[in-house]
Structure formats: C-alpha cells, structure tokens
mmCIF file of the C-alpha atoms, coordinates in Angstrom:
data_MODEL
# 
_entry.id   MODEL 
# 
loop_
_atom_site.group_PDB 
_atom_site.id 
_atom_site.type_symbol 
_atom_site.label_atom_id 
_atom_site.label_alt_id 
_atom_site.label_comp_id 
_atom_site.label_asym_id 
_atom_site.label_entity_id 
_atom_site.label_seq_id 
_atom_site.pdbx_PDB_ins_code 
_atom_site.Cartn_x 
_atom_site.Cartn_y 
_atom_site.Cartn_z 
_atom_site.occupancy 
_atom_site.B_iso_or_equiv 
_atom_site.pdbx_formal_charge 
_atom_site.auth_seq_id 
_atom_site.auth_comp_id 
_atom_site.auth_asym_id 
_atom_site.auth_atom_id 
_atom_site.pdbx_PDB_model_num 
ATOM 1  C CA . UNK A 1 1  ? 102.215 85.222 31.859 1.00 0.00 ? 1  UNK A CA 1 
ATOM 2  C CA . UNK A 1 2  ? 104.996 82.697 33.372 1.00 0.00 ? 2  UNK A CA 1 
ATOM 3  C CA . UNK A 1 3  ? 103.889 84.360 37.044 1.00 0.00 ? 3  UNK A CA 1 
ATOM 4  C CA . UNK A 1 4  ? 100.023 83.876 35.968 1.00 0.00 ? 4  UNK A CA 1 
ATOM 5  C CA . UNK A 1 5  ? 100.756 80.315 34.749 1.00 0.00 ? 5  UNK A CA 1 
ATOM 6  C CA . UNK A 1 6  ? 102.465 79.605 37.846 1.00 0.00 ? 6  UNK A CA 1 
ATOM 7  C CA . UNK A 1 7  ? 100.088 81.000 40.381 1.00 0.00 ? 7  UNK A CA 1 
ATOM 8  C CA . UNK A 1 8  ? 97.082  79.249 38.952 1.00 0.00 ? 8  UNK A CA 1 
ATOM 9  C CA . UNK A 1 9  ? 98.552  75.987 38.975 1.00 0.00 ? 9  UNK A CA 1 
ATOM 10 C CA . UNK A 1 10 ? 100.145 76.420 42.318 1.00 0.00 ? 10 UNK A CA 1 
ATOM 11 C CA . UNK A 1 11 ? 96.106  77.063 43.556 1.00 0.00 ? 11 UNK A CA 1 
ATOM 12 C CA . UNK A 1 12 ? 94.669  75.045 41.590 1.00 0.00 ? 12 UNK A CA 1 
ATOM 13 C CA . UNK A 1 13 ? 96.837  71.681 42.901 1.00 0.00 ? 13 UNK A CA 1 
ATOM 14 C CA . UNK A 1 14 ? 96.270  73.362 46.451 1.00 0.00 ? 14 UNK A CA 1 
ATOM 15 C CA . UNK A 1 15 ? 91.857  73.547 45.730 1.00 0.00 ? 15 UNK A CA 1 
ATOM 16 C CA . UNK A 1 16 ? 91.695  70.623 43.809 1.00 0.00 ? 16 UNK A CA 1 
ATOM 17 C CA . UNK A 1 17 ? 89.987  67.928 46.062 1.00 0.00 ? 17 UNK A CA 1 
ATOM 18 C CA . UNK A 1 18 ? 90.123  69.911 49.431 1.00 0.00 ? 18 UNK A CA 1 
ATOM 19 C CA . UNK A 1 19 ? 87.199  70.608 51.619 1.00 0.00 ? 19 UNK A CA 1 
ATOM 20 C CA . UNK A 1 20 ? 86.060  73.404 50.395 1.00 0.00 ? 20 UNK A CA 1 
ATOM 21 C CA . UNK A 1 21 ? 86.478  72.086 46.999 1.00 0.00 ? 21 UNK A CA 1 
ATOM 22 C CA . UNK A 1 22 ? 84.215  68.828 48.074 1.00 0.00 ? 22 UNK A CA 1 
ATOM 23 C CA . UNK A 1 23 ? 81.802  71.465 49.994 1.00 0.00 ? 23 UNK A CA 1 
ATOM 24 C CA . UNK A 1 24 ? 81.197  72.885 46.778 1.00 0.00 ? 24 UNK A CA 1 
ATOM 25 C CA . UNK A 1 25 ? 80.497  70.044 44.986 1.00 0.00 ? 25 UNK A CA 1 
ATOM 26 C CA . UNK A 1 26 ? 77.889  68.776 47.294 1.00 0.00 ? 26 UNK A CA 1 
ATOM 27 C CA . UNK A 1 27 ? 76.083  72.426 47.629 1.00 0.00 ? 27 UNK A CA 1 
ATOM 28 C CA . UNK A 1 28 ? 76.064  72.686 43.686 1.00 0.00 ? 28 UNK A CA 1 
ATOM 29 C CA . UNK A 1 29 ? 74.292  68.841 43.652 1.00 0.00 ? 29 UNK A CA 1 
ATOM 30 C CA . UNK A 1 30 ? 71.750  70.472 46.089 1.00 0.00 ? 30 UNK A CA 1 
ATOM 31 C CA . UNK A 1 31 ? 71.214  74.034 45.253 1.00 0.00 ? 31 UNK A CA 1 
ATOM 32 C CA . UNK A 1 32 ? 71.035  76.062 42.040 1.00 0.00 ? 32 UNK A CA 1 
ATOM 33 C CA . UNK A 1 33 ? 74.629  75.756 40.468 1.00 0.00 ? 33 UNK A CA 1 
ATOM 34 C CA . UNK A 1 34 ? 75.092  78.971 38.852 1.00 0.00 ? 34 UNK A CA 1 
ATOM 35 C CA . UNK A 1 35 ? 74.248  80.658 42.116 1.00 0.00 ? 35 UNK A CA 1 
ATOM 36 C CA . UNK A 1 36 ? 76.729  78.573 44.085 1.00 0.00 ? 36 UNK A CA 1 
ATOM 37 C CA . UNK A 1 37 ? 79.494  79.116 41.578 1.00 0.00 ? 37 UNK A CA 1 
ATOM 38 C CA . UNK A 1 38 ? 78.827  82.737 41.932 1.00 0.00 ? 38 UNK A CA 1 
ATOM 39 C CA . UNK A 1 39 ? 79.403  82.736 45.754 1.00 0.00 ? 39 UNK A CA 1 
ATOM 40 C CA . UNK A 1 40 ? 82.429  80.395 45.209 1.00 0.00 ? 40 UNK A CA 1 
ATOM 41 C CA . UNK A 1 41 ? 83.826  82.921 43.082 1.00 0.00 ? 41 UNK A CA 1 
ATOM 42 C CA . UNK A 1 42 ? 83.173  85.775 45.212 1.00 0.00 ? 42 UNK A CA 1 
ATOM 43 C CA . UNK A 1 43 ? 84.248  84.245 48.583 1.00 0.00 ? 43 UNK A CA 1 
ATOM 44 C CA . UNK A 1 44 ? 87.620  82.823 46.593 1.00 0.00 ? 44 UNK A CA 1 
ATOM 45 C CA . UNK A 1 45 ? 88.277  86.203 45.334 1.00 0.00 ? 45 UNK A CA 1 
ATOM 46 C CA . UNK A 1 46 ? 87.731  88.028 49.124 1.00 0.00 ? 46 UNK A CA 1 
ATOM 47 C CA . UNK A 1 47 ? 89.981  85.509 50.258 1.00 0.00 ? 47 UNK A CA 1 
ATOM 48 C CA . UNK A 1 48 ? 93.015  85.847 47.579 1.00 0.00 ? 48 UNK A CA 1 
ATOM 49 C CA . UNK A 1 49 ? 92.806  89.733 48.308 1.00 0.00 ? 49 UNK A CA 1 
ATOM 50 C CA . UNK A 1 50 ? 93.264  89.203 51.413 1.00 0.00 ? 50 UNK A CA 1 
ATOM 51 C CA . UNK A 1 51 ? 95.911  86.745 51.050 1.00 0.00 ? 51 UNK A CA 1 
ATOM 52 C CA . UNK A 1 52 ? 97.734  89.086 48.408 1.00 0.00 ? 52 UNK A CA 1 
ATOM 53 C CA . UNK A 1 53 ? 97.302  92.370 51.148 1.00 0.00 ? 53 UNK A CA 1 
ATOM 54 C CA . UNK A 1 54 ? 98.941  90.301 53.613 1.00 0.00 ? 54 UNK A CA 1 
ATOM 55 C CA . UNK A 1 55 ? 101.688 88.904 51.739 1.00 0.00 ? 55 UNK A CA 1 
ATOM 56 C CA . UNK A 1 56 ? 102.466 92.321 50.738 1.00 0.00 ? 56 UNK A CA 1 
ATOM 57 C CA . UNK A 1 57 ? 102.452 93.817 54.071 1.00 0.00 ? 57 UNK A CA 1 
ATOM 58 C CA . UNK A 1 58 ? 104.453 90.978 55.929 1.00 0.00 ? 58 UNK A CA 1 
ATOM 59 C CA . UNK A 1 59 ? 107.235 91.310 53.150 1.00 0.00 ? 59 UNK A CA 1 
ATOM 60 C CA . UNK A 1 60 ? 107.643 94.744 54.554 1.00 0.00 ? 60 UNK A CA 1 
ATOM 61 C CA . UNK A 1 61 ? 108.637 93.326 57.973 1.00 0.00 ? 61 UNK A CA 1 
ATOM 62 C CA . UNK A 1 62 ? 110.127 90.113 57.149 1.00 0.00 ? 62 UNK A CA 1 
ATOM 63 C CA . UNK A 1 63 ? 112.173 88.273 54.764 1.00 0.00 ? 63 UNK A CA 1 
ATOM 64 C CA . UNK A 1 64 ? 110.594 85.889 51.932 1.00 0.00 ? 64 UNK A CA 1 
ATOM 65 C CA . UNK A 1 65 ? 112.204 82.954 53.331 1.00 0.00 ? 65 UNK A CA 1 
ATOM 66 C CA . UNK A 1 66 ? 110.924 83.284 56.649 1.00 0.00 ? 66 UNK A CA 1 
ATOM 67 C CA . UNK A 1 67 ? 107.342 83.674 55.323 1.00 0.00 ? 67 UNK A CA 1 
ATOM 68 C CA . UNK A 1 68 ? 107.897 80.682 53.309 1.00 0.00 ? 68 UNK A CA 1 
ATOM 69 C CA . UNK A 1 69 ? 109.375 79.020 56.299 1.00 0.00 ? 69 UNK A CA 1 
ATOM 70 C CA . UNK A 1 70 ? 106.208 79.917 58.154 1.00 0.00 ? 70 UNK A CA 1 
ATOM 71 C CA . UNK A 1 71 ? 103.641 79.336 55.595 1.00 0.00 ? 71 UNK A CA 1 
ATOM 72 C CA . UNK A 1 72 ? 105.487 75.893 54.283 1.00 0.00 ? 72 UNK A CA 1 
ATOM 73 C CA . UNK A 1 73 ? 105.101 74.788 58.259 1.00 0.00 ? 73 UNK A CA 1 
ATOM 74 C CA . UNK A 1 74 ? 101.331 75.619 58.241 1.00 0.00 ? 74 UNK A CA 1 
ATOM 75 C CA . UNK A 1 75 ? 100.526 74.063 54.983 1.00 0.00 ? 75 UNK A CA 1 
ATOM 76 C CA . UNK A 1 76 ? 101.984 70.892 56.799 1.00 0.00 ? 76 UNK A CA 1 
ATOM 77 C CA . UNK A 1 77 ? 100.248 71.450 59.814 1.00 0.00 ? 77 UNK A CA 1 
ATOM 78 C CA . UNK A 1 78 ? 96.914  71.879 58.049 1.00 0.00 ? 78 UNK A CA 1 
ATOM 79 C CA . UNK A 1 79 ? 97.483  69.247 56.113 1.00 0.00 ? 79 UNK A CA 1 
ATOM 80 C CA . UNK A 1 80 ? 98.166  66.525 59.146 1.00 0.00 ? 80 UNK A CA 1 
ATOM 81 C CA . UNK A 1 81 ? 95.172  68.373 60.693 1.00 0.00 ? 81 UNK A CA 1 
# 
C-alpha cells in the first residue's frame, strides 16, 4: 500500500491545477458531468498504461537514474514551457 500511497500522491500533486486538470473543469461546467468524468477517466487510464508499458520497457535498456535524469529534465522543461 506504501507504493499505492505514494504513486497517487505523486499524480495527484502533478494533475492538480494543470491544464488538463483546468480543461476538465471548464468541459464539466459546460457539458454533462458524469459523461466528462467518464472520458477523463478513460483517457487518464490509456495514458498511465502507456506510461507504465514504457517505463517498463526503457528499464530494460537503461538504468533508473538515467530515466529519472531524463524524465526530471522534461518535467522542467514542460513546466518552463
């Protein structure tokens, strides 16, 4: 459960407040809410598979603190962006 705990508050900080996140927020206000949350779900779900398939085949090829290297320097990068 530590993992689980850790995980969703490590994407939760990371949602919370984005564009997507705001995106959201403003489709719910206009459209039918349920249906909207069902799409976010869907769409966040596709793209944490994802995510989680490609972690797990880059780990293969390189180490953990190169991809954290990498993916620390594009969370900056998006985030000046």
């Amino acid at each position: 459960w530590n993992l689980a705990a850790q995980t969703f508050s490590l994407v939760f900080a990371a949602e919370f407040g984005d564009r997507s996140f705001l995106s959201t927020i403003a489709l719910a206000a206009a459209q039918n809410p349920v249906s909207v949350a069902l799409g976010a779900v869907v769409a966040h779900t596709i793209a944490t598979i994802i995510a989680i398939a490609g972690g797990a085949i880059l780990s293969e090829y390189i180490s953990e603190k190169l991809i954290g290297l990498i993916g620390g320097s594009l969370f900056i990068v998006f985030a000046v962006t």
